[in-house]
XYZ file of C-alpha atoms in Angstrom:
700
model
C -50.672 11.001 -17.619
C -52.688 10.192 -20.831
C -56.231 8.813 -20.368
C -56.590 5.649 -22.143
C -59.617 4.435 -24.260
C -61.747 2.027 -22.530
C -62.968 -1.128 -24.570
C -65.650 -3.206 -22.627
C -65.362 -6.610 -24.154
C -68.600 -8.161 -25.457
C -69.797 -11.342 -24.007
C -73.105 -13.861 -24.914
C -74.846 -14.792 -21.559
C -75.985 -18.010 -23.029
C -72.732 -19.428 -23.921
C -71.382 -18.155 -20.548
C -74.086 -20.117 -18.737
C -73.318 -23.393 -21.105
C -69.544 -23.015 -20.364
C -69.903 -22.608 -16.276
C -72.691 -25.483 -16.336
C -70.710 -28.029 -18.541
C -67.442 -27.512 -16.502
C -69.146 -26.875 -13.252
C -67.548 -23.336 -12.684
C -68.661 -20.360 -11.683
C -70.153 -17.711 -14.061
C -67.275 -15.341 -13.403
C -64.748 -17.731 -14.205
C -66.710 -18.838 -17.185
C -67.125 -15.095 -18.322
C -63.430 -14.852 -18.367
C -63.062 -17.687 -20.431
C -65.697 -17.054 -22.729
C -63.893 -13.462 -23.448
C -60.488 -15.290 -24.320
C -62.380 -17.329 -27.024
C -62.054 -20.431 -24.741
C -65.633 -21.919 -25.249
C -66.066 -25.732 -25.770
C -65.595 -28.188 -23.174
C -62.081 -29.837 -24.429
C -60.415 -26.311 -24.510
C -61.672 -25.363 -21.204
C -60.082 -28.642 -19.813
C -57.115 -28.146 -21.439
C -56.472 -24.450 -20.586
C -57.473 -25.187 -16.699
C -55.597 -28.491 -16.658
C -52.589 -29.009 -14.292
C -51.319 -31.489 -16.662
C -47.919 -30.057 -18.409
C -47.062 -33.058 -19.972
C -44.970 -32.219 -23.202
C -47.045 -34.250 -25.859
C -45.573 -32.521 -29.061
C -42.902 -34.500 -30.953
C -40.014 -32.617 -31.699
C -39.477 -34.217 -35.025
C -42.702 -32.389 -36.200
C -40.389 -29.404 -36.832
C -38.724 -29.401 -40.311
C -34.829 -30.443 -40.154
C -34.728 -31.640 -36.463
C -33.441 -34.825 -37.520
C -30.466 -33.210 -39.440
C -30.205 -30.664 -36.755
C -29.714 -33.878 -33.862
C -27.689 -35.734 -36.046
C -24.995 -33.029 -36.894
C -24.643 -32.229 -33.137
C -24.452 -35.875 -32.245
C -21.576 -36.283 -34.706
C -20.014 -33.271 -33.515
C -20.092 -34.482 -29.739
C -18.747 -37.846 -31.054
C -15.883 -36.476 -33.082
C -15.151 -33.850 -29.897
C -15.393 -30.839 -32.723
C -15.533 -27.196 -31.443
C -19.386 -26.180 -31.330
C -20.255 -22.436 -30.980
C -23.838 -21.438 -29.768
C -24.073 -17.993 -31.544
C -26.790 -15.998 -29.528
C -28.759 -12.757 -28.849
C -28.545 -10.397 -25.936
C -31.970 -10.249 -24.714
C -33.623 -12.398 -22.218
C -34.864 -15.010 -25.143
C -31.508 -14.921 -26.403
C -29.664 -15.300 -23.197
C -32.031 -18.060 -22.072
C -31.948 -20.035 -25.189
C -27.868 -19.846 -25.236
C -28.296 -21.151 -21.678
C -30.174 -24.147 -22.314
C -28.307 -25.225 -25.329
C -24.797 -24.994 -23.801
C -26.108 -26.429 -20.641
C -27.149 -29.357 -22.492
C -24.578 -30.058 -24.639
C -21.954 -29.690 -21.978
C -23.844 -32.364 -20.087
C -23.288 -34.576 -22.845
C -19.580 -33.939 -22.918
C -19.512 -31.587 -26.018
C -16.688 -29.243 -26.980
C -19.040 -26.175 -26.685
C -18.564 -22.328 -26.516
C -20.806 -19.339 -26.895
C -20.836 -16.165 -28.671
C -23.175 -13.217 -28.030
C -22.556 -10.088 -30.058
C -22.264 -6.676 -28.199
C -25.624 -4.829 -28.693
C -23.795 -1.445 -29.116
C -20.675 -2.299 -31.304
C -21.852 -5.059 -33.265
C -26.060 -4.920 -33.145
C -27.974 -7.979 -33.450
C -27.421 -11.253 -35.250
C -24.630 -12.800 -36.673
C -21.892 -10.813 -38.348
C -18.991 -11.671 -41.117
C -16.418 -10.554 -38.451
C -17.251 -12.791 -35.761
C -17.999 -15.731 -37.914
C -14.216 -15.399 -39.391
C -13.216 -15.164 -35.839
C -14.933 -18.203 -34.979
C -13.195 -20.087 -37.785
C -9.968 -19.119 -36.174
C -10.761 -19.988 -33.102
C -11.168 -23.668 -34.486
C -14.869 -23.759 -34.580
C -16.419 -26.216 -36.944
C -20.202 -25.938 -36.302
C -22.281 -22.662 -35.329
C -25.717 -23.292 -33.747
C -27.612 -19.852 -34.038
C -30.005 -19.441 -31.567
C -32.365 -16.339 -31.534
C -30.741 -15.071 -34.899
C -29.973 -16.401 -38.161
C -32.902 -16.787 -40.137
C -31.932 -13.516 -42.422
C -28.290 -14.115 -41.809
C -27.612 -15.326 -45.620
C -24.321 -13.502 -45.951
C -22.677 -14.679 -42.800
C -23.968 -18.295 -43.179
C -22.485 -18.487 -46.889
C -19.443 -17.201 -45.293
C -19.293 -19.842 -42.725
C -19.747 -22.389 -45.226
C -16.936 -21.166 -47.410
C -14.708 -21.418 -44.274
C -15.792 -24.633 -43.751
C -18.449 -24.681 -41.017
C -21.667 -25.737 -40.804
C -24.558 -23.662 -39.297
C -27.625 -25.065 -37.725
C -30.224 -21.919 -37.093
C -32.865 -22.099 -34.401
C -34.911 -19.003 -34.607
C -38.428 -17.939 -34.203
C -38.165 -15.046 -36.439
C -39.937 -14.527 -40.000
C -37.821 -15.717 -42.825
C -37.390 -13.895 -45.893
C -38.173 -15.074 -49.386
C -34.591 -16.907 -49.608
C -33.566 -19.032 -46.868
C -30.024 -19.239 -45.769
C -28.156 -22.178 -46.865
C -27.897 -23.938 -43.381
C -27.220 -27.253 -42.849
C -30.387 -27.392 -40.693
C -33.136 -24.606 -40.253
C -35.255 -25.225 -36.940
C -37.860 -22.391 -37.479
C -41.700 -23.006 -37.641
C -42.324 -20.240 -39.812
C -40.163 -21.534 -42.693
C -42.194 -22.972 -46.072
C -42.692 -26.554 -45.427
C -42.820 -26.789 -41.700
C -46.307 -27.940 -42.157
C -46.588 -30.256 -39.019
C -46.097 -27.787 -36.419
C -49.707 -25.937 -36.356
C -48.967 -23.436 -33.501
C -45.781 -21.431 -34.541
C -45.557 -18.440 -32.046
C -42.741 -20.133 -30.024
C -39.696 -17.964 -29.067
C -35.875 -19.208 -29.361
C -35.927 -20.367 -25.801
C -38.995 -22.908 -26.641
C -37.547 -24.128 -29.717
C -33.803 -24.639 -28.359
C -36.061 -26.806 -25.594
C -37.514 -28.656 -28.504
C -34.238 -29.442 -29.656
C -33.000 -30.515 -26.269
C -35.945 -33.007 -26.196
C -35.235 -34.454 -29.572
C -32.411 -36.208 -27.678
C -34.525 -38.265 -25.712
C -35.072 -41.671 -25.916
C -38.066 -42.540 -24.612
C -41.412 -40.619 -23.042
C -39.971 -40.263 -19.507
C -36.547 -38.976 -20.644
C -38.579 -36.245 -22.699
C -40.582 -35.492 -19.536
C -37.677 -35.485 -17.233
C -35.752 -33.175 -20.016
C -38.577 -31.106 -20.074
C -39.245 -30.531 -16.274
C -35.267 -29.801 -16.071
C -35.489 -26.878 -18.850
C -38.943 -25.617 -18.523
C -37.941 -23.030 -15.923
C -34.905 -21.373 -17.907
C -37.489 -21.485 -20.938
C -40.255 -19.942 -19.381
C -38.072 -16.716 -18.649
C -37.529 -16.514 -22.542
C -41.032 -17.026 -23.349
C -42.473 -14.827 -20.759
C -39.393 -12.310 -21.771
C -39.954 -12.251 -25.875
C -43.701 -11.762 -25.219
C -44.921 -14.737 -27.408
C -48.413 -16.089 -27.068
C -49.296 -17.713 -23.886
C -51.073 -20.440 -25.428
C -50.930 -23.993 -26.481
C -47.463 -25.121 -25.610
C -46.047 -22.056 -24.601
C -48.504 -22.529 -21.718
C -47.500 -25.614 -21.070
C -43.622 -24.234 -20.753
C -44.548 -21.571 -18.631
C -46.880 -23.489 -16.195
C -44.454 -26.094 -15.649
C -41.352 -23.397 -15.789
C -43.239 -21.487 -12.692
C -43.818 -24.689 -11.151
C -40.316 -25.634 -10.758
C -39.330 -22.116 -9.851
C -41.857 -22.228 -6.938
C -40.153 -25.287 -5.583
C -36.619 -24.165 -6.890
C -33.742 -26.624 -7.011
C -31.726 -24.606 -9.370
C -28.823 -22.629 -7.706
C -28.796 -19.470 -10.356
C -32.341 -18.929 -10.030
C -32.666 -19.419 -6.162
C -29.731 -16.727 -6.146
C -32.115 -14.508 -8.457
C -35.015 -15.158 -6.441
C -33.156 -13.981 -3.017
C -31.143 -10.964 -4.648
C -34.455 -9.640 -6.231
C -36.843 -10.076 -3.268
C -38.669 -12.897 -4.802
C -38.627 -15.743 -1.875
C -41.860 -16.473 -1.791
C -44.341 -19.725 -2.106
C -45.478 -19.183 -5.732
C -43.522 -17.304 -8.236
C -45.928 -15.819 -10.958
C -45.501 -14.678 -14.813
C -45.326 -11.060 -13.240
C -42.495 -11.723 -11.078
C -40.724 -12.931 -13.842
C -42.048 -10.284 -16.252
C -41.167 -7.411 -14.126
C -38.138 -8.658 -11.820
C -36.076 -11.208 -13.827
C -36.421 -10.171 -17.363
C -35.623 -6.621 -17.025
C -32.405 -7.163 -14.986
C -31.027 -9.648 -17.931
C -32.068 -7.411 -20.576
C -30.321 -4.592 -18.778
C -27.139 -6.500 -18.986
C -27.497 -6.704 -22.707
C -28.820 -3.037 -22.964
C -25.522 -1.455 -21.274
C -22.595 -4.101 -21.563
C -21.643 -7.244 -22.266
C -24.578 -9.940 -21.196
C -21.937 -12.449 -20.899
C -22.437 -12.366 -17.016
C -26.245 -13.071 -17.447
C -25.233 -16.383 -19.086
C -22.769 -16.890 -16.329
C -25.342 -16.568 -13.768
C -27.890 -18.916 -15.739
C -25.142 -21.601 -15.685
C -23.617 -21.154 -12.651
C -24.673 -24.268 -9.855
C -22.724 -23.087 -6.923
C -25.179 -20.871 -5.157
C -22.885 -18.255 -3.556
C -21.159 -17.494 -6.916
C -24.637 -17.220 -8.487
C -25.629 -14.723 -5.848
C -22.440 -12.502 -6.598
C -23.526 -12.263 -10.437
C -27.180 -11.957 -9.458
C -26.372 -9.087 -7.658
C -24.063 -7.508 -10.718
C -27.439 -8.218 -12.534
C -29.355 -5.687 -10.002
C -26.375 -3.276 -9.826
C -26.682 -3.123 -13.894
C -30.156 -2.460 -13.702
C -29.885 0.119 -11.234
C -27.233 1.744 -13.971
C -29.652 1.066 -16.927
C -32.593 3.064 -14.933
C -30.474 5.882 -14.430
C -29.662 6.011 -18.017
C -33.254 5.727 -18.483
C -34.161 8.535 -16.194
C -31.765 10.761 -17.770
C -32.669 10.214 -21.369
C -36.479 10.644 -20.448
C -35.785 13.774 -18.680
C -34.137 15.136 -21.645
C -36.785 13.852 -24.049
C -39.422 15.590 -21.980
C -37.324 18.579 -22.467
C -37.204 18.147 -26.277
C -40.920 18.268 -26.089
C -41.337 21.134 -24.213
C -38.839 23.139 -26.160
C -40.785 21.780 -29.446
C -44.320 21.510 -28.531
C -45.416 21.155 -32.333
C -44.244 17.310 -32.062
C -46.864 16.805 -29.278
C -49.454 17.703 -31.929
C -48.242 14.928 -34.644
C -50.182 11.565 -34.395
C -46.439 10.211 -33.584
C -44.178 11.740 -31.416
C -40.650 11.769 -32.459
C -38.076 13.003 -30.265
C -34.097 13.123 -31.188
C -30.866 14.163 -29.311
C -27.039 13.162 -29.586
C -25.501 11.022 -27.129
C -28.553 9.112 -26.054
C -27.688 5.316 -25.035
C -29.151 2.968 -27.946
C -29.687 0.364 -25.725
C -32.130 2.079 -23.662
C -34.184 4.249 -26.082
C -36.714 1.894 -26.576
C -37.747 1.620 -22.871
C -38.156 5.430 -23.137
C -40.173 5.489 -26.140
C -42.614 3.052 -23.827
C -42.518 5.726 -21.301
C -43.590 8.572 -23.437
C -46.476 6.156 -25.183
C -47.675 5.706 -21.570
C -47.443 9.446 -21.088
C -48.748 10.849 -24.350
C -51.115 7.979 -25.227
C -49.901 7.878 -29.156
C -46.896 6.356 -31.017
C -43.641 7.300 -29.817
C -40.016 7.355 -31.636
C -36.950 7.854 -29.752
C -33.512 8.638 -32.163
C -29.901 8.429 -30.436
C -27.653 10.471 -32.868
C -23.820 9.557 -32.896
C -21.719 11.541 -35.501
C -22.960 10.683 -38.739
C -25.325 7.732 -37.809
C -28.863 7.981 -36.125
C -30.099 4.872 -34.354
C -34.112 4.802 -33.267
C -36.795 2.678 -31.268
C -40.118 3.052 -31.240
C -43.334 1.541 -29.708
C -46.990 1.916 -31.262
C -50.656 1.927 -29.600
C -53.760 0.446 -30.556
C -53.840 -1.315 -34.446
C -51.168 0.733 -35.716
C -48.440 -1.163 -37.333
C -45.263 0.741 -36.370
C -42.961 -1.967 -38.459
C -45.397 -1.332 -41.587
C -44.976 2.623 -41.209
C -41.267 2.256 -40.819
C -41.089 -0.210 -44.089
C -42.899 2.925 -45.942
C -39.661 5.240 -44.911
C -37.155 2.762 -45.861
C -35.578 4.816 -48.555
C -34.146 6.856 -45.564
C -32.995 3.722 -43.530
C -29.940 1.943 -43.848
C -31.743 -1.303 -41.896
C -34.829 -1.937 -40.009
C -36.654 -4.755 -38.059
C -39.233 -5.305 -35.586
C -42.974 -5.736 -35.535
C -46.662 -4.005 -35.309
C -45.987 -2.986 -31.418
C -42.311 -2.247 -31.665
C -39.657 -1.490 -34.034
C -35.839 -0.126 -34.446
C -34.220 1.210 -37.277
C -30.860 2.710 -38.217
C -30.166 5.816 -40.984
C -27.749 8.603 -41.653
C -28.558 11.289 -39.107
C -29.047 13.871 -42.014
C -32.117 11.866 -42.861
C -34.018 12.332 -39.058
C -36.124 15.169 -39.995
C -37.096 13.767 -43.558
C -38.071 10.525 -41.470
C -39.950 12.193 -39.008
C -42.344 13.908 -41.517
C -42.927 10.874 -43.595
C -43.920 8.620 -40.742
C -46.361 11.344 -39.726
C -47.543 11.653 -42.974
C -48.190 8.436 -43.183
C -50.225 8.409 -39.695
C -52.381 11.318 -40.941
C -53.576 9.198 -43.590
C -55.645 7.234 -41.264
C -59.448 7.641 -40.577
C -58.718 7.111 -36.615
C -55.536 8.202 -35.187
C -54.186 5.479 -32.964
C -54.457 6.015 -29.345
C -53.808 4.086 -25.842
C -56.534 1.747 -24.881
C -57.541 -0.825 -22.058
C -59.644 -3.714 -22.730
C -62.000 -4.251 -19.566
C -63.842 -7.304 -18.702
C -66.534 -6.227 -16.474
C -67.860 -3.613 -14.258
C -67.519 -4.949 -10.397
C -68.738 -3.957 -7.235
C -66.097 -2.987 -4.392
C -67.633 -6.328 -2.479
C -66.537 -8.198 -5.514
C -62.886 -7.204 -4.876
C -61.977 -10.103 -2.549
C -60.083 -13.194 -2.345
C -62.571 -15.543 -3.725
C -62.476 -13.495 -7.185
C -58.797 -13.297 -7.077
C -58.630 -16.827 -6.756
C -60.857 -17.336 -9.933
C -58.742 -14.943 -11.836
C -55.531 -16.637 -10.619
C -56.840 -20.082 -11.938
C -56.526 -18.447 -15.556
C -53.041 -17.969 -15.399
C -50.026 -17.752 -16.260
C -50.801 -14.171 -17.645
C -48.925 -12.378 -20.753
C -49.273 -12.108 -24.157
C -52.384 -13.740 -25.464
C -53.912 -14.480 -22.085
C -53.505 -10.865 -20.638
C -54.262 -10.379 -16.569
C -58.078 -9.420 -16.720
C -58.552 -5.845 -15.978
C -62.144 -4.532 -14.420
C -63.556 -1.488 -13.695
C -65.755 0.397 -10.724
C -67.300 3.504 -11.126
C -68.402 6.500 -9.301
C -65.845 5.868 -6.403
C -64.901 8.805 -4.245
C -60.770 9.458 -3.751
C -60.608 9.244 0.277
C -56.666 8.997 0.489
C -53.840 9.828 -1.934
C -50.314 8.743 -0.416
C -46.578 9.007 -2.165
C -44.585 5.841 -1.624
C -41.579 4.462 -2.683
C -39.734 7.907 -2.638
C -42.462 9.576 -3.907
C -42.544 7.445 -7.406
C -45.480 5.643 -6.820
C -49.189 6.150 -4.984
C -50.891 4.135 -2.661
C -54.965 5.465 -2.982
C -58.108 4.261 -1.158
C -61.661 4.860 -2.558
C -64.768 4.448 -1.091
C -68.347 3.554 -2.203
C -71.229 3.641 0.209
C -69.836 2.070 3.329
C -66.980 -0.366 1.285
C -63.398 1.003 1.183
C -60.516 -0.445 -1.054
C -57.143 0.196 -1.123
C -55.169 0.488 -4.656
C -51.372 1.246 -5.877
C -50.732 3.229 -8.731
C -47.364 2.685 -9.916
C -44.890 4.973 -12.092
C -46.952 7.965 -11.138
C -45.852 10.947 -8.658
C -48.651 13.156 -6.796
C -47.624 15.949 -8.922
C -48.507 13.958 -11.925
C -51.990 12.508 -10.609
C -54.392 14.447 -12.062
C -56.981 13.969 -9.252
C -57.391 14.921 -5.528
C -59.134 13.886 -2.564
C -62.711 14.204 -2.614
C -63.229 13.691 -6.505
C -65.419 11.342 -7.893
C -63.790 8.816 -10.454
C -63.932 5.462 -12.456
C -61.363 3.380 -12.087
C -59.539 0.467 -14.338
C -57.554 -1.973 -12.462
C -56.053 -5.628 -11.963
C -56.618 -7.642 -9.035
C -54.054 -9.917 -7.913
C -53.080 -12.328 -4.700
C -49.886 -11.247 -3.408
C -47.517 -12.391 -0.718
C -45.722 -10.638 1.860
C -43.855 -11.769 5.028
C -45.757 -15.142 4.474
C -49.193 -13.445 4.048
C -51.309 -13.631 1.185
C -53.274 -10.485 0.200
C -55.663 -9.529 -2.337
C -53.601 -6.333 -4.120
C -55.261 -3.902 -6.323
C -53.081 -2.246 -9.090
C -54.535 0.778 -10.990
C -54.374 0.919 -14.656
C -56.153 4.108 -15.466
C -58.571 7.003 -13.805
C -61.336 8.872 -15.501
C -63.475 11.369 -14.078
C -66.993 10.194 -13.228
C -68.654 12.853 -15.033
C -66.494 12.976 -18.219
C -67.240 11.295 -21.507
C -63.542 10.470 -21.996
C -64.221 8.896 -25.376
C -65.320 12.310 -26.752
C -62.543 13.969 -25.060
C -59.794 11.992 -26.676
C -61.469 12.182 -30.319
C -61.513 16.307 -29.569
C -57.839 15.996 -28.323
C -57.519 14.889 -31.904
C -59.196 17.432 -33.820
C -57.591 19.908 -31.575
C -54.033 18.911 -32.782
C -55.218 18.568 -36.242
C -56.601 22.210 -35.985
C -53.145 23.358 -34.516
C -50.913 21.466 -37.061
C -53.072 23.582 -39.708
C -52.902 26.640 -38.042
C -49.027 26.285 -37.787
C -48.547 24.901 -41.435
C -50.966 26.452 -43.787
C -49.979 24.006 -46.314
C -51.876 21.085 -44.314
C -55.496 20.607 -45.190
C -58.121 20.672 -42.430
C -59.873 17.391 -42.463
C -62.042 17.920 -39.278
C -65.585 19.547 -39.760
C -64.470 23.050 -38.152
C -68.394 24.563 -37.631
C -68.793 22.571 -34.755
C -65.410 23.712 -32.926
C -65.842 27.413 -33.664
C -66.418 29.033 -30.448
C -68.728 32.000 -30.473
C -68.825 35.154 -27.998
C -71.296 33.225 -25.282
C -68.876 30.445 -25.183
C -65.853 32.815 -24.321
C -68.033 34.505 -21.424
C -69.243 30.937 -20.450
C -65.045 30.034 -19.654
C -64.321 33.118 -18.017
C -67.010 33.358 -15.528
C -66.273 29.940 -14.562
C -62.762 30.794 -14.384
C -63.474 33.990 -12.133
C -65.602 31.524 -9.945
C -63.727 28.219 -9.951
C -60.152 29.185 -10.280
C -57.674 28.683 -7.341
C -54.314 30.253 -8.704
C -52.124 28.314 -6.300
C -53.333 24.940 -7.672
C -51.580 23.156 -10.430
C -53.829 22.130 -13.388
C -53.408 19.830 -16.825
C -56.118 21.109 -19.624
C -58.122 18.045 -18.760
C -58.540 18.670 -14.974
C -59.211 22.579 -15.529
C -61.931 21.649 -18.040
C -63.390 19.182 -15.567
C -63.253 21.654 -12.429
C -65.033 24.216 -14.712
C -67.678 21.758 -15.281
C -67.936 22.956 -18.907
C -69.800 19.881 -20.001
C -72.150 22.223 -22.534
C -69.366 22.074 -25.404
C -66.692 19.745 -26.380
C -63.202 19.783 -25.413
C -61.348 20.648 -28.509
C -63.367 23.908 -28.342
C -62.632 24.188 -24.683
C -58.791 24.013 -25.474
C -58.928 26.913 -28.430
C -60.847 29.089 -26.316
C -57.782 28.806 -23.642
C -55.411 29.363 -26.607
C -57.357 32.305 -28.012
C -57.340 33.821 -24.122
C -53.653 33.616 -23.966
C -53.242 35.041 -27.452
C -55.261 37.959 -26.362
C -53.642 38.311 -22.627
C -56.877 37.360 -21.059
C -55.109 34.785 -19.222
C -51.668 33.878 -18.632
C -50.310 30.111 -18.013
C -47.297 29.740 -15.778
C -44.733 27.343 -14.465
C -45.441 25.078 -17.260
C -43.867 21.416 -16.545
C -44.806 17.845 -17.708
C -48.212 19.122 -18.700
C -49.002 20.825 -15.610
C -49.420 24.618 -14.981
C -50.550 27.395 -12.766
C -53.070 29.460 -14.615
C -53.885 33.514 -13.840
C -56.696 35.922 -14.932
C -55.149 39.123 -15.922
C -56.195 42.725 -15.328
C -57.733 44.048 -18.430
C -56.559 47.624 -19.398
C -59.218 47.763 -22.265
C -62.204 45.708 -23.604
C -61.033 42.653 -25.482
C -61.719 42.564 -28.945
C -61.812 38.774 -30.014
C -61.650 39.747 -33.581
C -58.000 40.376 -32.905
C -57.118 36.708 -32.334
C -55.190 35.313 -35.447
C -56.380 32.066 -34.489
C -60.255 33.026 -34.132
C -59.664 34.389 -37.589
C -58.198 31.509 -38.949
C -61.198 29.273 -37.643
C -63.567 31.554 -38.964
C -61.800 31.511 -42.634
C -61.714 27.374 -42.322
C -65.390 27.307 -41.558
C -66.446 29.982 -44.392
C -64.321 28.067 -46.614
C -65.747 24.554 -45.445
C -69.329 26.205 -46.050
C -68.328 27.356 -49.393
C -67.136 23.796 -50.466
C -70.281 22.390 -49.467
C -72.399 24.421 -51.687
């Protein structure tokens, strides 16, 4: 479990008071709006409004009239239309909305979604040629197509028109499609807000068929629920029109009359008064994505299109079963990735952890990368090798743009794509090590290494963790990208209890301060992975939500991070980066040490201090991490990097022994010394002193 850096949001008290007074809301609610940049009265009213009327004119999108006219012609002449989609939640919902609408309008329509593992993302020439053989004359590409120049050209040569409805950014040269609905294309100037997903864009194509405002609003309400799943699933900004889509969609779901979604909610145990964006993000979207990751996502489309509740229930169960298989694959790959790291500990010292192996399921490695990021607090890339081809997926942290770093490795790659926080690529297997070195060399040039962080709204007293506060937080929803659920901190709490739940995979904790006690959940953390014990004094970062169970509403607290109360975690994180750099330079003398080494070279007194503290405080039966050991010994008089180096030197000189090392935890013993230890025999200490001497000469 990696500590995260806590970044407290700044706020202007005068501005918050003004927002509070102008809008007749509490100081607390005003502060949350202020931290989101929502400050003037009009913005506040729009953000908090329950009016979800869709006022955007669909014909403001470039090429919308061309697209609508061509689809109307195809319907009128009974041409076969094929919706060419994608295998994630946005792709599946895009296909479902378009197919359902066209079917209701008597269109001759089919759909095609490529196999993720056999065909990969987007249009491909073989599929286009097969569509022609099937008699298709109009292709509508949803959630793909904007970079499919060759495929669109082939379709045209074969006598098929293509309409592209895509939210990805285009290349310099656009495909020669009949119409392109993409707000990022040149000359789409009337659309000021551009961060739509494909499901949102398809919704606007549907709205463009409306004859008047009332019909437009009716179509909007009918399709908002499915469109909101794609919007939440693709992590686009929940602002402007996206916020309206999701708010209306959640409203429709909470009073659900759509058989397919009712079946999902029953099967996924979401039968409650109010469906939230978190319910969709953590229960519905992963199950849709799971099907596309490990097999054909046709069953996900069939589910969303199914109008018979009982048949939909069968399909929903199939999605749930596929998600269980996905989880089993994920657990296996994660275990093997951790074993790779244990066998190759030097990869943990790099700014970007790169792991690779044969046979890992390429549809699941992105999720594993996310798990590794959470554990190690730095960017991670997971690569699956199949014969001569390697496919990789990575996740980033902070301001480090993974896609930009991958672009700089393009000489090793066959293809790549993604965005700053997540990216994927394909390359020849013999380039894996070259790629790993290059991407880490790029990261090492940064002045500040990327690390996992949390934005904290404010510090709350335990008395403020109540239903009133939770209701004010809820009023700012729906939450998602661009409107993240607020995270708060509480300080100097004593851990009262730690109880494993959910087959030991999660923890239920209680904390106390003065006479007040709160309960909290820590998901995806076992008791062995949790670095604290009863009686420890800690600071916590948490989300507060209103949850529903058996018809009862409660305030629930979900832990995002826990810090030792007495520890300067920011300094610890900085020290870890320096320690990693020192270790890399010790192992690879060709790498130059950038850190000011003088501050980190331990002297004899430091060794004596650590040794005596170990003799007094060490519990040989207890498992430690280096962080919990540092806190246990209360070595706050010198930095964490120096402490880590002292441990390494003590192990090197056989003063102490680390045993049973597993997932960053270990037992530690003090060895019986047969002779007086000579610290000068340490190669690590010798290296540190040489570097200090060299650095001193450089300054003269």
